[in-house]
Coordinates of C-alpha atoms and ligand atoms in Angstrom, one line a residue:
X77 CA 2.2 31.0 5.4
X78 CA 5.0 33.4 4.4
X79 CA 4.8 34.5 0.8
X80 CA 8.3 33.2 0.0
X81 CA 7.2 29.7 1.0
X82 CA 4.1 30.0 -1.1
X83 CA 6.3 31.2 -4.0
X84 CA 8.5 28.2 -3.7
X85 CA 5.4 25.9 -3.8
X86 CA 4.2 27.6 -7.0
X87 CA 7.4 28.5 -8.8
X88 CA 9.4 25.4 -8.1
X89 CA 6.9 22.6 -7.5
X90 CA 4.1 24.0 -9.7
X91 CA 1.4 23.4 -7.0
X92 CA -1.1 26.0 -6.1
X93 CA -2.1 24.9 -2.6
X94 CA -0.8 22.8 0.2
X95 CA -2.5 19.5 1.1
X96 CA -3.7 18.5 4.5
X97 CA -1.0 19.3 7.1
X98 CA 1.8 20.2 4.7
X99 CA 1.8 24.0 5.5
X100 CA 1.7 23.5 9.2
X101 CA 4.5 20.9 9.2
X102 CA 6.7 23.1 7.0
X103 CA 6.2 26.1 9.3
X104 CA 7.0 23.9 12.4
X105 CA 10.2 22.6 10.9
X106 CA 11.3 26.1 9.7
X107 CA 10.9 27.2 13.3
X108 CA 13.5 24.7 14.2
X109 CA 11.3 22.0 15.8
X110 CA 11.3 18.2 15.5
X111 CA 8.2 16.3 14.3
X112 CA 6.8 13.0 13.4
X113 CA 4.7 13.1 10.3
X114 CA 2.2 10.3 9.6
X115 CA 0.6 10.5 6.2
X116 CA -0.7 7.8 4.0
X117 CA 1.4 6.7 1.0
X118 CA 0.8 9.2 -1.8
X119 CA -0.2 11.8 0.8
X120 CA 2.6 14.2 0.0
X121 CA 5.3 13.6 2.6
X122 CA 8.2 14.5 0.4
X123 CA 7.2 18.2 0.1
X124 CA 7.4 18.6 3.9
X125 CA 11.2 18.4 3.8
X126 CA 11.9 19.2 0.1
X127 CA 10.3 22.7 0.4
X128 CA 12.1 23.6 3.6
X129 CA 15.4 22.4 2.1
X130 CA 15.1 25.1 -0.5
X131 CA 14.3 27.8 2.0
X132 CA 17.0 26.9 4.6
X133 CA 20.6 28.0 4.1
X134 CA 22.3 24.7 4.9
X135 CA 22.0 21.2 3.7
X136 CA 19.0 19.0 4.2
X137 CA 19.9 15.3 4.7
X138 CA 17.3 12.7 3.9
X139 CA 17.8 9.3 5.3
X140 CA 16.1 6.6 3.1
X141 CA 16.3 2.8 3.3
X142 CA 16.1 2.1 -0.5
X143 CA 18.5 3.0 -3.2
X144 CA 15.9 2.9 -6.0
X145 CA 13.7 5.4 -4.1
X146 CA 16.6 7.8 -3.5
X147 CA 17.6 7.7 -7.2
X148 CA 14.0 8.4 -8.3
X149 CA 13.6 11.3 -5.9
X150 CA 16.9 12.8 -7.0
X151 CA 15.9 12.5 -10.7
X152 CA 12.6 14.1 -10.0
X153 CA 14.2 17.0 -8.1
X154 CA 16.8 17.5 -10.8
X155 CA 13.9 17.9 -13.2
X156 CA 12.9 20.9 -11.1
X157 CA 16.4 22.3 -11.3
X158 CA 16.9 21.5 -7.6
X159 CA 20.4 20.6 -6.6
X160 CA 20.1 17.1 -5.1
X161 CA 22.3 14.0 -4.8
X162 CA 22.3 10.5 -3.3
X163 CA 25.1 8.7 -1.5
X164 CA 24.6 4.9 -1.2
X165 CA 26.5 1.7 -2.0
X166 CA 25.7 2.0 -5.7
X167 CA 27.1 5.5 -6.0
X168 CA 30.4 5.6 -7.9
X169 CA 33.6 7.1 -6.5
X170 CA 33.3 10.0 -8.9
X171 CA 29.6 10.7 -8.0
X172 CA 30.5 10.6 -4.3
X173 CA 33.5 13.0 -4.8
X174 CA 31.3 15.5 -6.7
X175 CA 28.6 15.3 -4.0
X176 CA 31.2 16.0 -1.3
X177 CA 32.5 18.9 -3.2
X178 CA 29.0 20.3 -3.7
X179 CA 28.3 20.0 0.0
X180 CA 31.6 21.8 0.8
X181 CA 30.8 24.6 -1.6
X182 CA 27.3 24.8 -0.1
X183 CA 25.6 24.3 -3.5
X184 CA 23.8 21.1 -2.6
X185 CA 20.3 21.5 -1.2
X186 CA 19.3 17.9 -0.6
X187 CA 21.4 14.9 0.1
X188 CA 19.7 11.4 0.2
X189 CA 21.7 9.0 2.2
X190 CA 21.4 5.4 3.5
X191 CA 21.5 5.0 7.3
X192 CA 24.7 3.0 7.1
X193 CA 26.5 5.6 5.1
X194 CA 25.3 8.5 7.3
X195 CA 26.4 6.8 10.5
X196 CA 29.8 5.7 9.2
X197 CA 32.5 7.4 11.2
X198 CA 34.2 9.2 8.3
X199 CA 31.0 10.6 6.9
X200 CA 29.8 11.8 10.3
X201 CA 33.1 13.5 10.8
X202 CA 32.8 15.2 7.5
X203 CA 29.2 16.2 8.0
X204 CA 29.6 17.6 11.5
X205 CA 31.9 20.2 9.9
X206 CA 29.3 21.3 7.4
X207 CA 26.1 23.4 7.9
X208 CA 23.3 20.9 8.1
X209 CA 19.9 22.6 8.5
X210 CA 17.4 19.7 8.6
X211 CA 17.3 15.9 8.8
X212 CA 14.4 14.0 7.3
X213 CA 14.0 10.3 8.2
X214 CA 11.9 8.6 5.6
X215 CA 10.1 5.3 6.3
X216 CA 10.7 6.1 10.0
X217 CA 8.6 3.1 11.2
X218 CA 11.7 1.0 10.3
X219 CA 13.1 2.2 13.7
X220 CA 10.5 0.4 15.7
X221 CA 10.1 -3.3 16.4
X222 CA 6.3 -2.6 16.7
X223 CA 6.1 -1.6 13.1
X224 CA 6.1 -4.1 10.3
X225 CA 9.4 -3.5 8.7
X226 CA 12.0 -3.2 11.5
X227 CA 15.6 -2.4 10.4
X228 CA 18.3 -2.6 13.0
X229 CA 20.5 0.0 11.3
X230 CA 17.6 2.5 11.8
X231 CA 17.9 2.3 15.6
X232 CA 21.3 3.9 15.5
X233 CA 19.8 7.0 14.0
X234 CA 19.3 8.4 17.5
X235 CA 22.9 9.5 17.0
X236 CA 21.7 12.3 14.8
X237 CA 20.4 14.3 17.7
X238 CA 23.7 13.8 19.6
X239 CA 25.9 15.0 16.7
X240 CA 23.6 17.7 15.4
X241 CA 21.6 19.0 18.4
X242 CA 20.6 22.2 16.6
X243 CA 19.2 20.7 13.4
X244 CA 15.5 19.8 13.5
X245 CA 14.6 16.2 12.7
X246 CA 11.5 15.3 10.7
X247 CA 10.6 11.6 10.9
X248 CA 8.1 10.5 8.2
X249 CA 6.1 7.3 7.8
X250 CA 2.9 6.0 6.2
X251 CA 2.4 3.2 8.8
X252 CA 2.2 3.7 12.5
X253 CA -0.3 2.6 15.0
X254 CA -0.3 4.0 18.5
X255 CA 2.5 1.8 19.8
X256 CA 4.8 2.4 16.8
X257 CA 4.2 6.1 16.9
X258 CA 5.4 6.5 20.5
X259 CA 8.3 4.2 19.8
X260 CA 9.5 6.2 16.8
X261 CA 9.8 9.4 18.8
X262 CA 11.5 7.6 21.6
X263 CA 13.9 5.6 19.5
X264 CA 15.0 8.7 17.6
X265 CA 15.3 10.7 20.7
X266 CA 12.6 13.2 19.6
X267 CA 10.5 12.9 22.8
X268 CA 9.5 16.6 22.6
X269 CA 8.7 16.4 18.9
X270 CA 5.1 17.1 17.7
X271 CA 3.1 14.4 15.9
X272 CA 1.2 15.4 12.8
X273 CA -1.4 12.8 11.9
X274 CA -3.1 13.2 8.5
X275 CA -6.2 11.4 7.6
X276 CA -5.4 8.0 6.3
X277 CA -8.3 8.0 3.9
X278 CA -7.3 7.7 0.3
X279 CA -10.6 8.7 -1.3
X280 CA -9.4 7.9 -4.9
X281 CA -8.9 4.2 -4.1
X282 CA -11.8 1.9 -4.4
X283 CA -11.2 -1.3 -2.4
X284 CA -12.6 -4.7 -2.8
X285 CA -12.1 -8.0 -1.0
X286 CA -13.3 -11.4 -2.2
X287 CA -12.9 -15.1 -1.3
X288 CA -9.9 -16.5 -3.2
X289 CA -11.6 -19.0 -5.5
X290 CA -10.5 -19.2 -9.1
X291 CA -8.2 -16.3 -8.5
X292 CA -6.7 -16.1 -12.0
X293 CA -10.2 -15.9 -13.6
X294 CA -11.2 -13.3 -11.1
X295 CA -8.1 -11.3 -11.8
X296 CA -8.6 -11.4 -15.5
X297 CA -12.2 -10.2 -15.0
X298 CA -11.2 -7.5 -12.5
X299 CA -8.6 -6.0 -14.9
X300 CA -10.8 -6.4 -18.0
X301 CA -13.8 -4.7 -16.4
X302 CA -11.7 -1.9 -14.9
X303 CA -11.6 1.6 -16.4
X304 CA -7.9 1.2 -15.6
X305 CA -7.4 -1.9 -17.7
X306 CA -4.5 -0.6 -19.7
X307 CA -2.8 1.0 -16.8
X308 CA 0.1 -0.3 -14.7
X309 CA -0.7 -2.6 -11.8
X310 CA 0.8 -4.9 -9.2
X311 CA -0.2 -8.4 -8.1
X312 CA 1.2 -9.2 -4.7
X313 CA 1.7 -12.9 -3.8
X314 CA 2.9 -14.6 -0.7
X315 CA 5.4 -16.9 -2.2
X316 CA 8.1 -16.6 -4.9
X317 CA 6.6 -19.6 -6.7
X318 CA 3.2 -18.0 -7.0
X319 CA 4.6 -14.8 -8.4
X320 CA 6.0 -16.9 -11.2
X321 CA 2.9 -18.9 -11.7
X322 CA 0.5 -15.9 -11.7
X323 CA 2.8 -14.0 -14.2
X324 CA 2.8 -17.0 -16.5
X325 CA -0.9 -17.4 -16.3
X326 CA -1.5 -13.8 -17.0
X327 CA 0.9 -13.9 -20.0
X328 CA -1.0 -16.9 -21.2
X329 CA -4.2 -14.9 -21.1
X330 CA -2.6 -12.1 -23.2
X331 CA -1.4 -9.7 -20.5
X332 CA 1.9 -8.0 -20.3
X333 CA 3.3 -9.3 -17.0
X334 CA 6.6 -10.2 -15.3
X335 CA 7.4 -11.6 -11.9
X336 CA 9.7 -10.1 -9.3
X337 CA 11.0 -11.6 -6.0
X338 CA 14.2 -11.7 -4.0
X339 CA 15.4 -14.8 -5.8
X340 CA 15.6 -13.1 -9.1
X341 CA 19.1 -11.9 -9.9
X342 CA 20.0 -8.3 -9.1
X343 CA 20.4 -7.3 -12.8
X344 CA 17.0 -8.7 -13.8
X345 CA 15.4 -7.1 -10.8
X346 CA 16.8 -3.7 -11.8
X347 CA 15.7 -4.2 -15.4
X348 CA 12.2 -5.2 -14.4
X349 CA 11.9 -2.3 -12.0
X350 CA 13.1 0.2 -14.6
X351 CA 10.8 -1.2 -17.3
X352 CA 7.9 -1.0 -14.9
X353 CA 8.8 2.6 -13.9
X354 CA 9.1 3.6 -17.6
X355 CA 5.8 2.0 -18.6
X356 CA 7.4 -0.7 -20.6
X357 CA 5.9 -3.5 -18.5
X358 CA 2.2 -3.2 -17.5
X359 CA 1.9 -5.8 -14.7
X360 CA 4.3 -6.9 -12.0
X361 CA 3.6 -10.1 -10.0
X362 CA 5.7 -9.7 -6.9
X363 CA 6.4 -10.6 -3.4
X364 CA 6.5 -7.7 -1.0
X365 CA 10.2 -7.5 -1.8
X366 CA 8.9 -5.3 -4.6
X367 CA 8.1 -2.8 -2.0
X368 CA 9.2 0.5 -0.7
X369 CA 11.2 1.4 -3.8
X370 CA 8.1 1.9 -5.8
X371 CA 7.3 5.5 -6.2
X372 CA 5.4 5.4 -9.5
X373 CA 2.5 7.8 -9.5
X374 CA 0.4 6.1 -12.2
X375 CA -0.1 2.6 -10.7
X376 CA -3.8 2.2 -11.2
X377 CA -4.6 -1.0 -9.4
X378 CA -3.1 -3.4 -6.8
X379 CA -4.2 -7.0 -6.2
X380 CA -3.4 -9.1 -3.2
X381 CA -3.3 -12.7 -4.4
X382 CA -2.9 -13.8 -0.8
X383 CA -4.0 -12.4 2.5
X384 CA -1.3 -10.0 3.8
X385 CA 0.1 -10.4 7.3
X386 CA -1.3 -7.2 8.8
X387 CA -3.3 -4.1 7.9
X388 CA -0.2 -1.8 8.0
X389 CA 1.4 -3.8 5.2
X390 CA -1.8 -4.1 3.2
X391 CA -2.6 -0.4 3.4
X392 CA 0.9 0.5 2.4
X393 CA 0.8 -1.8 -0.6
X394 CA -2.5 -0.6 -1.9
X395 CA -1.4 3.0 -1.2
X396 CA 1.1 2.6 -4.0
X397 CA -1.9 2.9 -6.4
X398 CA -3.4 6.2 -7.3
X399 CA -0.5 8.4 -6.1
X400 CA -1.3 10.8 -8.9
X401 CA -4.7 11.3 -7.5
X402 CA -6.5 9.5 -10.3
X403 CA -9.1 6.8 -9.5
X404 CA -7.4 3.5 -8.6
X405 CA -8.8 0.1 -7.7
X406 CA -7.7 -2.7 -5.4
X407 CA -8.7 -6.3 -4.9
X408 CA -7.8 -8.5 -2.0
X409 CA -8.3 -12.3 -2.0
X410 CA -8.7 -14.1 1.2
X411 CA -8.9 -17.7 2.1
X412 CA -8.9 -19.7 5.3
X413 CA -5.9 -21.6 4.0
X414 CA -3.8 -18.4 3.7
X415 CA -4.8 -17.4 7.1
X416 CA -3.7 -20.7 8.7
X417 CA -0.5 -20.6 6.7
X418 CA 0.4 -17.1 8.0
X419 CA -0.6 -18.2 11.5
X420 CA 1.8 -21.2 11.3
X421 CA 4.6 -18.9 10.1
X422 CA 4.1 -16.9 13.3
X423 CA 3.9 -20.0 15.5
X424 CA 7.0 -21.6 13.9
X425 CA 9.1 -18.5 14.1
X426 CA 11.9 -18.1 16.6
X427 CA 10.5 -14.8 17.9
X428 CA 9.7 -14.2 21.6
X429 CA 6.2 -15.0 22.8
X430 CA 5.0 -11.5 23.3
X431 CA 6.0 -10.7 19.7
X432 CA 4.1 -13.7 18.4
X433 CA 1.0 -12.6 20.2
X434 CA 1.3 -9.2 18.7
X435 CA 1.7 -10.7 15.2
X436 CA -1.3 -13.0 15.8
X437 CA -3.5 -10.1 16.9
X438 CA -2.5 -8.1 13.8
X439 CA -3.2 -11.1 11.5
X440 CA -6.6 -11.5 13.1
X441 CA -7.4 -7.8 12.4
X442 CA -6.4 -8.4 8.8
X443 CA -8.7 -11.3 8.6
X444 CA -11.6 -9.2 10.1
X445 CA -10.8 -6.6 7.5
X446 CA -11.0 -9.1 4.6
X447 CA -14.2 -10.7 5.8
X448 CA -15.8 -7.4 6.9
X449 CA -19.4 -6.6 5.9
X450 CA -19.3 -2.9 6.6
X451 CA -17.2 0.0 5.5
X452 CA -13.7 -1.2 5.0
X453 CA -12.1 2.2 5.0
X454 CA -13.5 2.9 8.4
X455 CA -12.1 -0.3 9.7
X456 CA -8.6 0.7 8.6
X457 CA -9.1 4.3 9.9
X458 CA -10.1 2.9 13.3
X459 CA -7.1 0.7 13.2
X460 CA -4.9 3.7 12.8
X461 CA -6.7 5.6 15.6
X462 CA -9.0 7.7 13.4
X463 CA -12.7 7.5 14.1
X464 CA -15.6 8.8 12.2
X465 CA -19.3 7.9 11.8
X466 CA -19.8 8.3 8.0
X467 CA -19.1 5.5 5.6
X468 CA -16.5 6.0 2.9
X469 CA -18.6 5.3 -0.3
X470 CA -15.5 3.9 -2.0
X471 CA -15.2 0.4 -0.8
X472 CA -17.2 -2.6 -2.1
X473 CA -19.3 -2.8 1.0
X474 CA -20.4 0.8 0.7
X475 CA -20.9 0.7 -3.0
X476 CA -22.9 -2.5 -2.9
X477 CA -24.0 -3.0 0.8
X478 CA -24.5 -6.7 1.5
X479 CA -28.2 -7.7 2.1
X480 CA -28.8 -9.1 5.5
X481 CA -30.6 -12.4 6.0
X482 CA -31.8 -14.4 9.0
X483 CA -28.8 -16.8 9.4
X484 CA -30.1 -18.5 12.6
X485 CA -30.8 -21.9 11.0
X486 CA -27.5 -22.0 9.2
X487 CA -25.7 -21.1 12.4
X488 CA -27.5 -23.7 14.3
X489 CA -26.5 -26.4 11.8
X490 CA -22.9 -25.4 12.0
X491 CA -22.8 -25.2 15.8
X492 CA -24.6 -28.5 16.1
X493 CA -22.1 -30.3 13.8
X494 CA -19.4 -28.9 16.0
X495 CA -21.1 -30.4 19.1
X496 CA -21.6 -33.7 17.5
X497 CA -17.9 -34.0 16.3
X498 CA -16.7 -33.0 19.8
X499 CA -15.2 -29.9 18.4
X500 CA -12.5 -32.0 16.6
X501 CA -12.8 -30.5 13.1
X502 CA -11.4 -27.6 11.1
X503 CA -13.3 -25.4 8.7
X504 CA -13.1 -27.5 5.5
X505 CA -14.2 -30.7 7.3
X506 CA -17.0 -28.9 9.0
X507 CA -18.3 -27.7 5.6
X508 CA -17.8 -31.2 4.2
X509 CA -20.0 -32.6 6.9
X510 CA -22.7 -30.0 6.5
X511 CA -22.8 -30.6 2.7
X512 CA -22.7 -34.4 3.1
X513 CA -19.4 -34.8 1.3
X514 CA -17.8 -38.1 0.6
X515 CA -14.4 -37.0 1.8
X516 CA -12.0 -39.7 3.2
X517 CA -11.4 -37.9 6.5
X518 CA -15.2 -37.7 7.1
X519 CA -15.6 -41.5 6.5
X520 CA -12.6 -42.3 8.5
X521 CA -14.0 -40.6 11.6
X522 CA -17.6 -41.8 11.0
X523 CA -18.8 -38.3 10.7
X524 CA -21.1 -39.4 8.0
X525 CA -23.2 -41.1 10.7
X526 CA -23.9 -37.9 12.7
X527 CA -27.3 -36.3 12.5
X528 CA -26.1 -33.0 10.9
X529 CA -24.3 -34.9 8.0
X530 CA -25.7 -33.4 4.8
X531 CA -28.1 -31.1 6.7
X532 CA -26.8 -28.1 4.7
X533 CA -26.3 -29.7 1.3
X534 CA -28.5 -27.2 -0.5
X535 CA -26.0 -24.5 0.4
X536 CA -22.9 -24.3 -1.7
X537 CA -19.3 -24.6 -0.4
X538 CA -18.7 -20.9 -1.1
X539 CA -21.9 -19.9 0.8
X540 CA -20.9 -22.0 3.8
X541 CA -17.4 -20.5 3.8
X542 CA -18.9 -17.0 3.7
X543 CA -21.2 -17.7 6.6
X544 CA -18.6 -19.4 8.8
X545 CA -16.2 -16.6 8.3
X546 CA -18.9 -14.3 9.6
X547 CA -19.6 -16.6 12.6
X548 CA -15.9 -16.3 13.5
X549 CA -16.1 -12.5 13.4
X550 CA -19.3 -12.5 15.4
X551 CA -17.6 -14.6 18.1
X552 CA -20.0 -17.5 17.7
X553 CA -17.2 -19.9 16.8
X554 CA -13.5 -19.6 17.6
X555 CA -10.3 -21.1 16.3
X556 CA -8.2 -23.0 18.7
X557 CA -4.6 -22.5 17.4
X558 CA -3.3 -24.7 20.2
X559 CA -5.3 -27.6 18.8
X560 CA -4.5 -27.8 15.1
X561 CA -6.7 -24.8 14.3
X562 CA -9.9 -26.8 15.0
X563 CA -13.1 -24.8 15.5
X564 CA -14.6 -24.6 18.9
X565 CA -17.8 -23.2 20.5
X566 CA -17.8 -20.0 22.5
X567 CA -19.8 -18.7 25.4
X568 CA -22.2 -17.1 22.8
X569 CA -22.9 -20.4 21.0
X570 CA -25.3 -21.9 23.4
X571 CA -28.0 -19.2 23.1
X572 CA -28.2 -19.7 19.4
X573 CA -28.2 -23.5 19.7
X574 CA -31.1 -23.4 22.1
X575 CA -33.0 -21.0 20.0
X576 CA -32.7 -18.1 22.5
X577 CA -31.0 -15.7 20.2
X578 CA -31.1 -15.1 16.4
X579 CA -28.2 -14.5 14.1
X580 CA -28.1 -12.0 11.2
X581 CA -25.7 -12.8 8.4
X582 CA -24.7 -10.9 5.2
X583 CA -26.1 -12.6 2.1
X584 CA -23.6 -14.2 -0.2
X585 CA -23.6 -12.6 -3.6
X586 CA -22.6 -14.8 -6.5
X587 CA -20.2 -13.8 -9.2
X588 CA -23.0 -13.4 -11.7
X589 CA -24.9 -10.9 -9.4
X590 CA -21.6 -9.1 -8.8
X591 CA -21.0 -8.7 -12.5
X592 CA -24.4 -7.1 -13.0
X593 CA -23.8 -4.5 -10.3
X594 CA -20.3 -3.8 -11.6
X595 CA -21.7 -3.1 -15.1
X596 CA -24.1 -0.6 -13.6
X597 CA -21.4 1.3 -11.8
X598 CA -20.7 4.7 -13.1
X599 CA -17.4 5.0 -14.8
X600 CA -15.2 7.4 -13.1
X601 CA -13.4 9.0 -16.0
X602 CA -12.3 12.6 -16.7
X603 CA -14.8 14.3 -18.9
X604 CA -13.8 16.3 -22.0
X605 CA -10.4 14.6 -22.5
X606 CA -9.1 14.8 -26.0
X607 CA -7.8 11.2 -26.3
X608 CA -5.7 11.8 -29.4
X609 CA -4.0 14.7 -27.7
X610 CA -3.4 12.6 -24.5
X611 CA -1.8 9.8 -26.6
X612 CA 0.5 12.3 -28.4
X613 CA 1.5 13.9 -25.1
X614 CA 2.3 10.4 -23.8
X615 CA 4.4 9.5 -26.8
X616 CA 6.3 12.8 -26.6
X617 CA 6.9 12.2 -22.8
X618 CA 8.1 8.7 -23.4
X619 CA 10.6 9.8 -26.0
X620 CA 11.9 12.6 -23.9
X621 CA 12.2 10.3 -20.9
X622 CA 14.2 7.8 -22.9
X623 CA 16.5 10.5 -24.2
X624 CA 17.1 11.7 -20.6
X625 CA 17.3 8.2 -19.1
X626 CA 14.6 9.0 -16.5
X627 CA 11.2 7.5 -15.7
X628 CA 8.4 9.2 -17.7
X629 CA 6.6 10.4 -14.7
X630 CA 9.5 12.6 -13.5
X631 CA 8.9 14.7 -16.7
X632 CA 5.1 15.0 -16.1
X633 CA 2.8 12.6 -14.3
X634 CA -0.4 11.2 -15.8
X635 CA -2.6 13.6 -14.0
X636 CA -0.8 16.6 -15.4
X637 CA -1.0 15.3 -19.0
X638 CA -4.7 14.5 -18.4
X639 CA -5.4 18.0 -17.3
X640 CA -3.5 19.4 -20.3
X641 CA -5.6 17.1 -22.6
X642 CA -8.8 18.3 -21.0
X643 CA -8.2 22.0 -20.4
X644 CA -6.3 22.6 -23.7
X645 CA -4.1 25.4 -22.5
X646 CA -3.2 28.0 -25.2
X647 CA -0.5 30.0 -23.5
X648 CA 2.1 30.0 -20.7
X649 CA -0.4 31.4 -18.2
X650 CA -2.9 28.6 -18.8
X651 CA -0.2 26.0 -18.7
X652 CA 0.9 27.3 -15.3
X653 CA -2.6 26.7 -14.0
X654 CA -2.1 23.0 -14.6
X655 CA -1.2 21.0 -11.5
X656 CA 2.4 19.9 -11.8
X657 CA 3.5 22.7 -14.1
X658 CA 5.5 25.5 -12.4
X659 CA 7.9 28.0 -14.0
X660 CA 10.8 25.5 -14.2
X661 CA 8.9 22.9 -16.1
X662 CA 7.2 25.6 -18.1
X663 CA 10.6 26.8 -19.3
X664 CA 11.8 23.3 -20.0
X665 CA 8.8 21.9 -21.7
X666 CA 6.1 24.6 -22.1
X667 CA 6.6 25.4 -25.7
X668 CA 6.8 21.7 -26.7
X669 CA 3.5 21.0 -24.9
X670 CA 1.8 24.0 -26.4
X671 CA 2.9 22.9 -29.8
X672 CA 1.3 19.5 -29.3
X673 CA -1.9 21.0 -27.9
X674 CA -2.2 23.4 -30.9
X675 CA -1.8 20.5 -33.4
X676 CA -4.8 18.8 -31.8
X677 CA -7.1 21.8 -31.1
Ligands
LIG1064 P1 4.3 10.1 -0.1 O1 5.8 10.3 0.0 O2 3.6 10.7 1.0 O3 3.9 8.8 -0.5 P2 4.7 12.0 -2.3 O4 5.5 13.0 -1.5 O5 5.4 11.1 -3.3 O6 3.9 11.0 -1.3 O7 3.5 12.7 -3.0 C1 2.5 12.0 -3.8 C2 2.1 12.8 -5.0 O8 1.4 14.0 -4.6 C3 3.3 13.3 -5.8 O9 3.0 13.0 -7.2 C4 3.4 14.7 -5.5 O10 3.9 15.5 -6.6 C5 2.0 15.1 -5.2 N1 1.8 16.3 -4.3 C6 2.4 16.4 -3.1 N2 2.0 17.6 -2.6 C7 1.1 18.2 -3.4 C8 0.4 19.5 -3.4 N3 0.5 20.3 -2.4 N4 -0.4 19.7 -4.5 C9 -0.5 18.8 -5.5 N5 0.2 17.7 -5.6 C10 1.0 17.3 -4.6

C-alpha cells in the first residue's frame, strides 16, 4: 500500500492497520475499478470509500437510503476535519446552497445523497458538469428483489454508469447471498466489477437462542446477568403492540426503556433516536423500522423478542451490536407460533408464487438456525457461502454443547400419536395428547381415547417442544402448510416407528441448569481498567457532545476511552497509539484527555 494511503489511515482516521480486505478494496478503487464489497455490519465498509475520497481529486458521492445515517456519518467526518455534506429531503435551502457552492469550488470531499435526489434531473445536470471521482452505493442490497429490503428507487441507480462512465462505482452491503450478489452487480450495470467478500464472522458477538417462554423474565435475567447490563441495547419485536408492551414491562422492572415503531410520530421518533444515540436512553424496544439508521458503536446487546423472517435480517440486526469491537451478546427467542404467523404473512401476501417460495425457504432456514444444536455461527457462514470446519466458540451451542440422549422412545411416541390421529393435528395438540392434557379440542376429537394419550406425561411441555423441533429439523416430521400447518409423517418416519433406526436428540437444559453454567462463564472484561478514569472520560465526552450537538461516539467511541483508561497515556505520542486517536483528534482533544488521565494517575 502506498505510503500516502497509510498516512491518511493514521493521520486522519487514527487507525494503524487496515482490516480484512480494506487495503485491497481501496487499491482496486483507486485504480479506477468497480467493485461489490460484502462485509458484515461493523466490519468497516465506510473506510473503503472515505479514504479514497481524501486521496482522489474530485468529489466522492455516497448514495445512502437513510437520512439519519447520512447525518451521523457527516458529523463523524466533520469531527475528523473532513469536508463532507449531505443532501436529502431534510436539508434546508441554505445547507443545500452551501453544499452546491462547495462542490463548485471543489472543496467538498464527500457528498452523501439520497437516490431520489441524485437521480433528479436538475441535480444530475449539475453533477455531470463537476469532477466526480467515485460513487459509493451503501446498502446496495436494496437494489435487488432477492435481498430482504428491496427499494424501487435503487434500481434506477444503473443510470450512474451511463452518466459517469469514467467514475468507479463501489457497491457495499452487509447482506447478500449468492443470488443477491449477482443481481446487485447486474442491476447496477457493474458486470465486470470484482466482488470482495469478507468473512461474516463477528467474533466479538456471543449469540444465544432460546424457546420463547416467559420472555420478559428471560430478558430481565439476560440483561441482569450480562457484563453489559448498563450498556445500550435493542429489543426487536414483530408487532408495534409488542414493542409498547415490552417497553412498559421493562420500565415496570426498573429499566430505562422506550418503544419505537413506524406509528410513532416523526418528532418523537427523532427524539428517541437522538436520545439513544446520545446514551440518554438505554433500551429501545422496536420493530425493524428502527433499522438501518442505527450506526451506534456501543450497542452491547440485541434481543429478538420474535423470530425474524430470515437470516439476512437477523444477522444484520445483531450486527448492530459490538461495532466498537467490544464483547456483545445477543438473544433470539423462537416459538412455533411465531413461525406459523410469519408463514401465514407470506401465504396471505399478494406476491408472486416464486417469491413466496423463496420467502418460505428463507423462513425455514431461520427456524433451523433458531433450533440448531450445533455451531450457530457456522450455520450463518454457510448460509452466506462461507464454509469452514472449526466451530466458533462464541455461540451458546459451542460454549455449552448440548448433551446427546437416545431419543428413540420419545420419537416413537410422537410418531405413533400422529399415526393414530390420522395426521390431523398441529404441534400444540400433539403435545397435549402426549401429555394427556384435558384440552377441549382433544376431547372434541376423542383423541383422549387413543393409545398414546398421556404416554409422555412425565415429559414437560417445554421438553416435548424442544424434541419435536428437532424432529422437524431431522426430517422425521414435516409441516403441511397446505393443510393448516398440521404435522405429517415423512419417508424417514417408518424406520423409527418399526424400531429399525434409532434417533439421537439434544437433551433439554432447564433454566436452572443454564443459570449455573452462565455463572461459571468467564467474564470477558478488559483488564487493568481504571474505572474512575473511565467514568470521568465519559462525563467529559458527554458534556462535549452536548455542547457540539453531536452523538457522543463521534467524539470518541467507547473502545477508545477504554483503551485510554487502561493504558493511561502520558503524552501525545502515547495518545496516538490508541485506536481511534489520530493527529486531528489529538489536536482537538489531546490535551483535555491527558489532563483527565493525569488527575487519575
Ligand atoms: P460498517 O459500515 O461496515 O457497518 P463501519 O464502517 O461503521 O462499519 O465501521 C465499524 C467500526 O469499525 C467503526 O467504529 C470504525 O471506526 C471502525 N474501523 C473501521 N476500520 C477500522 C480499522 N482499519 N481499524 C480500526 N477500526 C476501524
